[in-house]
C-alpha cells in the first residue's frame, strides 16, 4: 500500500521547492541581451541582492552553482601562496578551503566539532598566535548544511577585531541567506557568497558574490584573478560583461520573481516564518528523541539552524529503509547525512518556499514511518509541533 500519489514534497536542503510563480516566470521566450528589459532586470537583481545581503558593497552574479561562487571569491582576492584559515563546523567551510588549496592557496583548518558551532575563543586564540599576520582571510559558513549548525557570525567578527587582525572575513551564506538575518555591512563581513537554490527559491545554476571596499582593495593585487570570475571585468559598462558572456536570462527571470516574493513578504516575516517552522520541527524531534533511536546532531540548542535540522540515528536504525518508506510510500524525500555524517543521520529541510502544511506534512510522514518501521520514538512529536505553531502564529 502507498499514499504517495498527490503532490510530492522535496524536503532536502537544496535545491529547495521552487514556487510555481518562479517556474512560470521562467516559462518565457528568450530576449535580447544587448538592449531592452533584460538590462533593467540585471540592474534590479544586483541592487536587490545588495538589499538581501544588507550591503552597500558590490554584488556579482555568476552562471554557476555554489562551488562556482566559492571559487570566484577565492580567485578575486588571493594570490598563490597566501594562507587562509577555514573554521570547521561541518563539511562546507572545509570544502571551501579545499577549493582554495586546489588553486595554490595554503589552507589551515581550525578544527571544530561537527556537533557544535565554531568557538569564537578558538578563533581569537589562533589569530593572536599569528603575530606575523600570515593569515590573509578567515572562511566560515553561517549555516552548515551537513551538520545543521548556525554559527554566530557577529561573535566571530569580534574575535578578529579584539586581536586587531587584518584578515578578510569571508562568509558562506548559501544555506542561510533568505532564511535568517544576515547583515553584511553591520557585521563587518568583507566577502559573502550565496547560491540561488536554497533560501532564494530559484533553480540551481546561479550564484553570487558580494564584496566591500576592503575586499576590493585586496582584489587589486590578487594574483589568482581569471578572466571569467573577475569582479572588475564584471563591472564593465557593457551588459554582457556583467556575465562575462551571454546572461543566464531564464535564471534571472526566476530570480527576479523569487526576490519579488521575498521582498513582498518582507524579510523580517520571511525570517520569522523560518524560525517558527524550524522550532516546530525541533519540538517534534525533541519528543521523538525520548525513544532513544534519534537525537539532534547539534547538541547546543542555540546553535541549531532555522534552515535544516540534522537528526542523528542510533546503530540499529536503517536509514535507507526509513527514507525509502518516506519517499516511496508517502511522497516525501528527506535529506540523508552527507560527508562526515554519511550513514549516521538524516536531514529535514525547512528552508525557502515552505509553509505550515509542508512542514507539518513532512513531520507527520516521519512520525508515520517511525511507527510503521518500529523505530522507538517518543509519541506526540506532531502535537509538540502544533503547539509551537499555535503559540507563535497568533490570530
Ligand atoms: C549547498 C551548499 C554549498 C554548495 O553549493 P552547490 O550549489 O552545491 O555548489 C556550499 N555551502 C553551503 C553552506 C551549502 O549549503
Short mmCIF file of C-alpha atoms and ligand atoms in Angstrom, two decimals:
data_model
loop_
_atom_site.label_atom_id
_atom_site.label_comp_id
_atom_site.label_asym_id
_atom_site.label_seq_id
_atom_site.Cartn_x
_atom_site.Cartn_y
_atom_site.Cartn_z
CA UNK A 1 0.00 0.00 0.00
CA UNK A 2 1.15 3.52 -0.76
CA UNK A 3 -0.25 7.02 -0.17
CA UNK A 4 2.33 8.62 -2.38
CA UNK A 5 0.16 9.89 -5.21
CA UNK A 6 -0.59 13.58 -4.95
CA UNK A 7 1.86 16.48 -4.86
CA UNK A 8 5.20 15.13 -3.71
CA UNK A 9 7.44 17.12 -1.44
CA UNK A 10 11.20 17.54 -1.67
CA UNK A 11 12.48 18.15 1.84
CA UNK A 12 16.20 18.20 1.07
CA UNK A 13 18.36 21.21 1.97
CA UNK A 14 18.87 22.33 -1.60
CA UNK A 15 17.66 22.52 -4.17
CA UNK A 16 14.52 23.59 -2.36
CA UNK A 17 10.96 23.83 -3.62
CA UNK A 18 10.70 26.31 -6.48
CA UNK A 19 7.46 28.33 -6.24
CA UNK A 20 5.09 27.95 -9.18
CA UNK A 21 5.30 31.74 -9.65
CA UNK A 22 9.06 31.41 -10.21
CA UNK A 23 8.67 28.49 -12.61
CA UNK A 24 6.03 30.42 -14.54
CA UNK A 25 8.25 33.50 -14.75
CA UNK A 26 10.90 31.34 -16.40
CA UNK A 27 8.49 29.98 -18.98
CA UNK A 28 9.10 32.82 -21.41
CA UNK A 29 10.78 33.43 -24.74
CA UNK A 30 14.45 34.37 -24.84
CA UNK A 31 15.08 38.10 -25.08
CA UNK A 32 17.74 40.41 -26.49
CA UNK A 33 20.89 40.58 -24.42
CA UNK A 34 22.14 43.93 -25.78
CA UNK A 35 19.13 46.18 -25.19
CA UNK A 36 15.63 46.13 -23.78
CA UNK A 37 14.13 44.93 -20.49
CA UNK A 38 16.88 42.44 -19.59
CA UNK A 39 19.24 45.33 -18.81
CA UNK A 40 16.85 46.66 -16.18
CA UNK A 41 16.37 43.15 -14.81
CA UNK A 42 20.13 42.86 -14.28
CA UNK A 43 20.31 46.23 -12.53
CA UNK A 44 17.38 45.42 -10.26
CA UNK A 45 18.77 41.97 -9.41
CA UNK A 46 22.19 43.39 -8.50
CA UNK A 47 20.55 46.06 -6.40
CA UNK A 48 18.08 43.76 -4.61
CA UNK A 49 20.90 41.34 -3.89
CA UNK A 50 22.58 44.24 -2.07
CA UNK A 51 19.40 44.65 -0.05
CA UNK A 52 19.25 40.97 0.82
CA UNK A 53 22.96 40.82 1.74
CA UNK A 54 22.44 44.17 3.55
CA UNK A 55 25.45 45.82 1.98
CA UNK A 56 26.43 48.98 0.14
CA UNK A 57 29.22 46.96 -1.47
CA UNK A 58 29.23 45.40 -4.93
CA UNK A 59 27.32 42.30 -5.97
CA UNK A 60 28.15 39.88 -8.79
CA UNK A 61 26.03 37.22 -10.50
CA UNK A 62 27.57 34.02 -11.84
CA UNK A 63 26.10 31.32 -14.05
CA UNK A 64 27.37 28.71 -11.62
CA UNK A 65 26.39 26.75 -8.54
CA UNK A 66 27.66 27.46 -5.03
CA UNK A 67 31.05 25.93 -5.75
CA UNK A 68 31.43 28.49 -8.53
CA UNK A 69 30.73 31.34 -6.11
CA UNK A 70 33.36 29.85 -3.76
CA UNK A 71 35.97 29.74 -6.49
CA UNK A 72 35.03 33.23 -7.68
CA UNK A 73 35.57 34.64 -4.20
CA UNK A 74 38.91 32.86 -3.84
CA UNK A 75 40.26 33.91 -7.23
CA UNK A 76 39.28 37.53 -6.75
CA UNK A 77 41.14 38.20 -3.50
CA UNK A 78 44.08 35.78 -3.15
CA UNK A 79 47.44 35.08 -4.68
CA UNK A 80 49.23 31.74 -4.90
CA UNK A 81 50.94 31.06 -1.59
CA UNK A 82 48.55 33.15 0.52
CA UNK A 83 47.32 31.46 3.66
CA UNK A 84 43.69 31.21 4.82
CA UNK A 85 42.05 29.84 7.93
CA UNK A 86 38.84 27.78 7.42
CA UNK A 87 36.68 27.34 10.51
CA UNK A 88 35.33 23.81 10.74
CA UNK A 89 31.78 23.20 11.98
CA UNK A 90 30.70 20.63 9.40
CA UNK A 91 31.51 19.98 5.76
CA UNK A 92 31.28 23.28 3.99
CA UNK A 93 33.91 25.73 5.25
CA UNK A 94 36.41 22.89 4.94
CA UNK A 95 35.19 22.29 1.39
CA UNK A 96 35.69 25.96 0.56
CA UNK A 97 39.19 25.74 1.99
CA UNK A 98 39.94 22.66 -0.13
CA UNK A 99 38.93 24.63 -3.18
CA UNK A 100 41.39 27.34 -2.18
CA UNK A 101 44.13 24.70 -1.78
CA UNK A 102 43.46 23.44 -5.29
CA UNK A 103 44.43 26.82 -6.76
CA UNK A 104 47.55 27.18 -4.65
CA UNK A 105 46.29 28.92 -1.51
CA UNK A 106 47.58 27.38 1.70
CA UNK A 107 44.57 26.37 3.79
CA UNK A 108 44.71 25.77 7.51
CA UNK A 109 41.66 24.22 9.12
CA UNK A 110 40.74 25.47 12.58
CA UNK A 111 39.49 22.12 13.88
CA UNK A 112 35.93 22.13 15.12
CA UNK A 113 33.29 19.77 16.36
CA UNK A 114 30.56 18.69 13.94
CA UNK A 115 28.07 18.83 16.80
CA UNK A 116 28.81 22.42 17.83
CA UNK A 117 29.18 25.91 16.39
CA UNK A 118 32.62 27.43 15.86
CA UNK A 119 34.10 28.61 19.17
CA UNK A 120 34.90 32.36 18.90
CA UNK A 121 37.59 31.94 21.57
CA UNK A 122 39.39 29.33 19.46
CA UNK A 123 39.43 31.77 16.54
CA UNK A 124 40.70 34.57 18.76
CA UNK A 125 43.48 32.37 20.16
CA UNK A 126 44.60 31.25 16.70
CA UNK A 127 44.66 34.78 15.32
CA UNK A 128 46.55 36.04 18.37
CA UNK A 129 49.24 33.46 17.67
CA UNK A 130 49.55 34.75 14.09
CA UNK A 131 51.96 37.51 15.10
CA UNK A 132 53.35 37.85 11.57
CA UNK A 133 49.91 38.35 10.02
CA UNK A 134 50.26 35.36 7.71
CA UNK A 135 46.56 34.56 7.69
CA UNK A 136 45.01 36.54 4.85
CA UNK A 137 41.40 35.51 5.40
CA UNK A 138 39.01 33.67 7.66
CA UNK A 139 36.48 31.41 5.88
CA UNK A 140 33.31 30.37 7.66
CA UNK A 141 29.75 29.26 6.89
CA UNK A 142 26.75 30.84 8.56
CA UNK A 143 24.71 27.63 8.31
CA UNK A 144 26.46 24.35 7.64
CA UNK A 145 24.03 22.24 5.67
CA UNK A 146 25.68 18.97 6.65
CA UNK A 147 25.80 19.38 10.44
CA UNK A 148 22.79 21.71 10.69
CA UNK A 149 24.72 24.22 12.77
CA UNK A 150 24.33 28.00 12.71
CA UNK A 151 27.48 29.93 13.54
CA UNK A 152 27.44 33.24 15.40
CA UNK A 153 28.89 35.46 12.68
CA UNK A 154 29.00 38.74 14.72
CA UNK A 155 30.79 36.91 17.56
CA UNK A 156 33.41 35.58 15.15
CA UNK A 157 33.91 39.10 13.76
CA UNK A 158 34.55 40.31 17.31
CA UNK A 159 37.24 37.65 17.69
CA UNK A 160 39.03 39.14 14.68
CA UNK A 161 38.56 42.68 16.00
CA UNK A 162 39.81 42.13 19.55
CA UNK A 163 43.06 40.84 18.12
CA UNK A 164 43.16 43.71 15.63
CA UNK A 165 43.85 41.18 12.89
CA UNK A 166 43.77 42.31 9.25
CA UNK A 167 42.37 39.07 7.75
CA UNK A 168 39.43 39.33 5.37
CA UNK A 169 36.26 37.93 6.87
CA UNK A 170 34.59 35.72 4.24
CA UNK A 171 31.19 34.16 4.91
CA UNK A 172 29.32 31.43 3.04
CA UNK A 173 25.62 32.28 3.33
CA UNK A 174 24.49 29.71 0.75
CA UNK A 175 22.17 27.88 3.15
CA UNK A 176 21.19 30.89 5.22
CA UNK A 177 20.57 33.96 3.07
CA UNK A 178 16.83 34.49 2.90
CA UNK A 179 16.19 32.26 5.91
CA UNK A 180 17.66 34.28 8.80
CA UNK A 181 19.18 37.70 9.44
CA UNK A 182 22.35 38.49 7.53
CA UNK A 183 23.91 41.94 7.87
CA UNK A 184 26.98 42.05 5.70
CA UNK A 185 28.00 45.65 6.48
CA UNK A 186 26.86 45.81 10.10
CA UNK A 187 28.62 42.55 10.90
CA UNK A 188 31.86 43.55 9.21
CA UNK A 189 31.80 40.86 6.53
CA UNK A 190 34.20 41.58 3.67
CA UNK A 191 33.12 38.91 1.20
CA UNK A 192 29.83 36.98 1.19
CA UNK A 193 28.76 34.21 -1.16
CA UNK A 194 25.42 32.58 -1.81
CA UNK A 195 23.55 30.45 -4.33
CA UNK A 196 20.13 30.58 -5.93
CA UNK A 197 18.72 27.21 -4.93
CA UNK A 198 18.23 27.35 -1.19
CA UNK A 199 16.69 30.30 0.65
CA UNK A 200 16.40 32.20 -2.64
CA UNK A 201 13.91 29.65 -4.04
CA UNK A 202 15.32 29.71 -7.59
CA UNK A 203 16.52 26.67 -9.54
CA UNK A 204 20.20 25.78 -9.12
CA UNK A 205 22.58 27.43 -11.56
CA UNK A 206 23.06 30.98 -10.30
CA UNK A 207 25.38 32.09 -7.54
CA UNK A 208 26.56 35.36 -6.13
CA UNK A 209 29.43 37.24 -4.54
CA UNK A 210 29.22 40.43 -2.52
CA UNK A 211 32.36 42.42 -1.74
CA UNK A 212 33.07 45.51 0.31
CA UNK A 213 35.76 48.17 -0.15
CA UNK A 214 38.39 46.25 1.81
CA UNK A 215 37.85 43.17 -0.34
CA UNK A 216 38.05 45.32 -3.46
CA UNK A 217 41.44 46.64 -2.29
CA UNK A 218 42.78 43.11 -1.87
CA UNK A 219 41.34 42.32 -5.28
CA UNK A 220 43.57 44.98 -6.89
CA UNK A 221 46.65 42.93 -6.03
CA UNK A 222 45.22 39.41 -6.21
CA UNK A 223 47.35 37.07 -8.33
CA UNK A 224 44.69 34.41 -8.93
CA UNK A 225 42.33 36.61 -10.93
CA UNK A 226 40.91 34.91 -14.00
CA UNK A 227 39.01 36.41 -16.89
CA UNK A 228 35.75 34.62 -16.16
CA UNK A 229 35.41 35.17 -12.39
CA UNK A 230 36.93 38.65 -12.32
CA UNK A 231 34.94 41.23 -10.35
CA UNK A 232 36.47 44.18 -12.22
CA UNK A 233 35.62 42.63 -15.59
CA UNK A 234 32.05 42.22 -14.43
CA UNK A 235 31.83 45.88 -13.54
CA UNK A 236 32.33 46.75 -17.22
CA UNK A 237 29.84 49.13 -18.79
CA UNK A 238 28.56 46.63 -21.37
CA UNK A 239 25.72 44.41 -20.26
CA UNK A 240 27.35 41.16 -21.43
CA UNK A 241 30.42 41.95 -19.29
CA UNK A 242 28.31 41.58 -16.15
CA UNK A 243 28.07 37.88 -17.01
CA UNK A 244 31.30 37.53 -18.98
CA UNK A 245 29.16 36.38 -21.88
CA UNK A 246 25.54 35.54 -22.53
CA UNK A 247 23.39 36.29 -19.48
CA UNK A 248 21.61 33.24 -17.98
CA UNK A 249 18.37 35.03 -18.74
CA UNK A 250 15.78 32.47 -17.73
CA UNK A 251 17.53 32.00 -14.42
CA UNK A 252 17.36 35.77 -14.00
CA UNK A 253 13.63 35.81 -14.74
CA UNK A 254 13.22 33.26 -11.98
CA UNK A 255 15.49 35.07 -9.53
CA UNK A 256 13.70 38.36 -10.18
CA UNK A 257 10.36 36.76 -9.32
CA UNK A 258 11.75 34.98 -6.25
CA UNK A 259 13.24 38.19 -4.87
CA UNK A 260 9.95 39.99 -5.54
CA UNK A 261 8.19 37.34 -3.46
CA UNK A 262 10.72 37.62 -0.60
CA UNK A 263 10.59 41.42 -0.54
CA UNK A 264 6.81 41.44 -0.79
CA UNK A 265 6.52 39.10 2.19
CA UNK A 266 9.12 41.28 3.94
CA UNK A 267 12.47 39.87 5.03
CA UNK A 268 11.52 40.13 8.71
CA UNK A 269 8.48 37.96 8.07
CA UNK A 270 10.48 35.56 5.96
CA UNK A 271 12.96 35.08 8.83
CA UNK A 272 10.18 34.74 11.41
CA UNK A 273 8.39 32.16 9.25
CA UNK A 274 11.61 30.15 9.08
CA UNK A 275 12.18 30.47 12.82
CA UNK A 276 8.70 29.24 13.71
CA UNK A 277 8.75 26.34 11.24
CA UNK A 278 12.22 25.34 12.45
CA UNK A 279 11.08 25.48 16.07
CA UNK A 280 8.09 23.30 15.25
CA UNK A 281 10.47 20.80 13.65
CA UNK A 282 12.80 20.89 16.66
CA UNK A 283 9.87 20.41 19.04
CA UNK A 284 8.90 17.23 17.19
CA UNK A 285 12.48 15.92 17.10
CA UNK A 286 12.86 16.58 20.80
CA UNK A 287 9.81 14.43 21.58
CA UNK A 288 10.89 11.66 19.19
CA UNK A 289 14.34 11.63 20.78
CA UNK A 290 12.80 10.45 24.06
CA UNK A 291 12.51 7.00 22.44
CA UNK A 292 16.29 6.75 22.13
CA UNK A 293 16.59 5.96 18.40
CA UNK A 294 17.22 9.52 17.19
CA UNK A 295 18.79 12.70 18.55
CA UNK A 296 19.80 16.19 17.41
CA UNK A 297 23.18 16.29 15.74
CA UNK A 298 23.80 19.76 17.16
CA UNK A 299 24.00 19.46 20.92
CA UNK A 300 23.68 23.16 21.81
CA UNK A 301 20.04 24.22 21.27
CA UNK A 302 21.02 27.81 20.31
CA UNK A 303 23.26 26.55 17.51
CA UNK A 304 20.53 24.62 15.64
CA UNK A 305 19.82 26.35 12.34
CA UNK A 306 16.50 27.58 11.04
CA UNK A 307 17.27 26.17 7.56
CA UNK A 308 17.85 22.48 8.20
CA UNK A 309 17.70 20.04 11.12
CA UNK A 310 20.20 17.19 11.09
CA UNK A 311 18.96 14.18 13.05
CA UNK A 312 21.45 11.52 14.15
CA UNK A 313 20.26 7.96 14.40
CA UNK A 314 21.44 5.12 16.61
CA UNK A 315 23.10 1.97 15.39
CA UNK A 316 20.08 -0.20 14.68
CA UNK A 317 18.34 2.48 12.62
CA UNK A 318 18.06 1.55 8.93
CA UNK A 319 18.32 4.91 7.13
CA UNK A 320 17.65 3.60 3.59
CA UNK A 321 14.56 1.73 4.79
CA UNK A 322 13.35 4.86 6.58
CA UNK A 323 13.97 7.39 3.81
CA UNK A 324 12.70 4.85 1.27
CA UNK A 325 9.44 4.48 3.19
CA UNK A 326 9.00 8.27 3.38
CA UNK A 327 9.63 8.66 -0.34
CA UNK A 328 8.03 5.56 -1.87
CA UNK A 329 5.07 5.17 0.44
CA UNK A 330 4.33 8.76 1.40
CA UNK A 331 5.84 11.05 -1.26
CA UNK A 332 8.32 12.97 0.93
CA UNK A 333 12.01 12.98 0.01
CA UNK A 334 14.21 13.67 3.03
CA UNK A 335 17.88 14.59 3.03
CA UNK A 336 20.38 11.96 4.10
CA UNK A 337 23.57 12.53 6.07
CA UNK A 338 26.45 13.71 3.89
CA UNK A 339 30.22 13.81 4.23
CA UNK A 340 31.21 13.02 7.83
CA UNK A 341 27.59 12.25 8.69
CA UNK A 342 27.01 9.85 5.83
CA UNK A 343 25.13 6.80 7.15
CA UNK A 344 24.75 8.44 10.56
CA UNK A 345 21.95 10.96 10.09
CA UNK A 346 19.03 12.20 8.06
CA UNK A 347 18.14 15.82 7.41
CA UNK A 348 14.85 17.69 7.45
CA UNK A 349 14.97 20.85 5.35
CA UNK A 350 12.71 23.75 6.32
CA UNK A 351 14.18 26.35 4.03
CA UNK A 352 12.85 28.54 1.25
CA UNK A 353 9.31 28.19 -0.07
CA UNK A 354 7.89 26.29 2.92
CA UNK A 355 4.79 26.79 4.98
CA UNK A 356 2.94 25.08 7.81
CA UNK A 357 1.32 22.25 5.80
CA UNK A 358 4.61 21.41 4.10
CA UNK A 359 6.47 21.17 7.40
CA UNK A 360 3.64 19.50 9.33
CA UNK A 361 3.17 17.09 6.44
CA UNK A 362 6.85 16.19 6.46
CA UNK A 363 6.90 15.72 10.22
CA UNK A 364 3.72 13.66 10.02
CA UNK A 365 5.29 11.38 7.43
CA UNK A 366 8.41 10.95 9.57
CA UNK A 367 6.32 10.00 12.58
CA UNK A 368 4.27 7.61 10.41
CA UNK A 369 7.49 5.98 9.17
CA UNK A 370 8.81 5.59 12.72
CA UNK A 371 5.59 3.84 13.74
CA UNK A 372 5.39 1.65 10.62
CA UNK A 373 9.03 0.60 10.86
CA UNK A 374 9.00 0.00 14.62
CA UNK A 375 11.51 2.80 15.40
CA UNK A 376 11.48 3.54 19.13
CA UNK A 377 10.34 7.15 19.39
CA UNK A 378 8.62 9.39 21.88
CA UNK A 379 4.97 9.77 20.91
CA UNK A 380 3.42 13.14 20.28
CA UNK A 381 6.00 14.86 18.10
CA UNK A 382 3.32 16.29 15.85
CA UNK A 383 1.37 17.60 18.83
CA UNK A 384 4.53 19.37 20.03
CA UNK A 385 4.98 20.93 16.59
CA UNK A 386 1.35 22.04 16.53
CA UNK A 387 1.80 23.59 19.97
CA UNK A 388 4.73 25.66 18.71
CA UNK A 389 2.74 26.85 15.71
CA UNK A 390 -0.40 27.70 17.65
CA UNK A 391 1.64 29.62 20.23
CA UNK A 392 3.58 31.60 17.63
CA UNK A 393 1.07 32.08 14.85
CA UNK A 394 -1.43 34.33 16.58
CA UNK A 395 -4.88 35.04 15.14
C1 LIG B 1 24.73 23.86 -0.86
C2 LIG B 1 25.90 24.49 -0.20
C3 LIG B 1 27.11 24.73 -0.85
C4 LIG B 1 27.40 24.21 -2.23
O1 LIG B 1 26.57 24.72 -3.19
P1 LIG B 1 26.48 23.97 -4.62
O2 LIG B 1 25.46 24.76 -5.36
O3 LIG B 1 26.08 22.57 -4.34
O4 LIG B 1 27.83 24.03 -5.24
C5 LIG B 1 28.10 25.41 -0.19
N1 LIG B 1 27.91 25.85 1.06
C6 LIG B 1 26.78 25.62 1.74
C7 LIG B 1 26.64 26.12 3.14
C8 LIG B 1 25.74 24.95 1.13
O5 LIG B 1 24.60 24.72 1.80
#
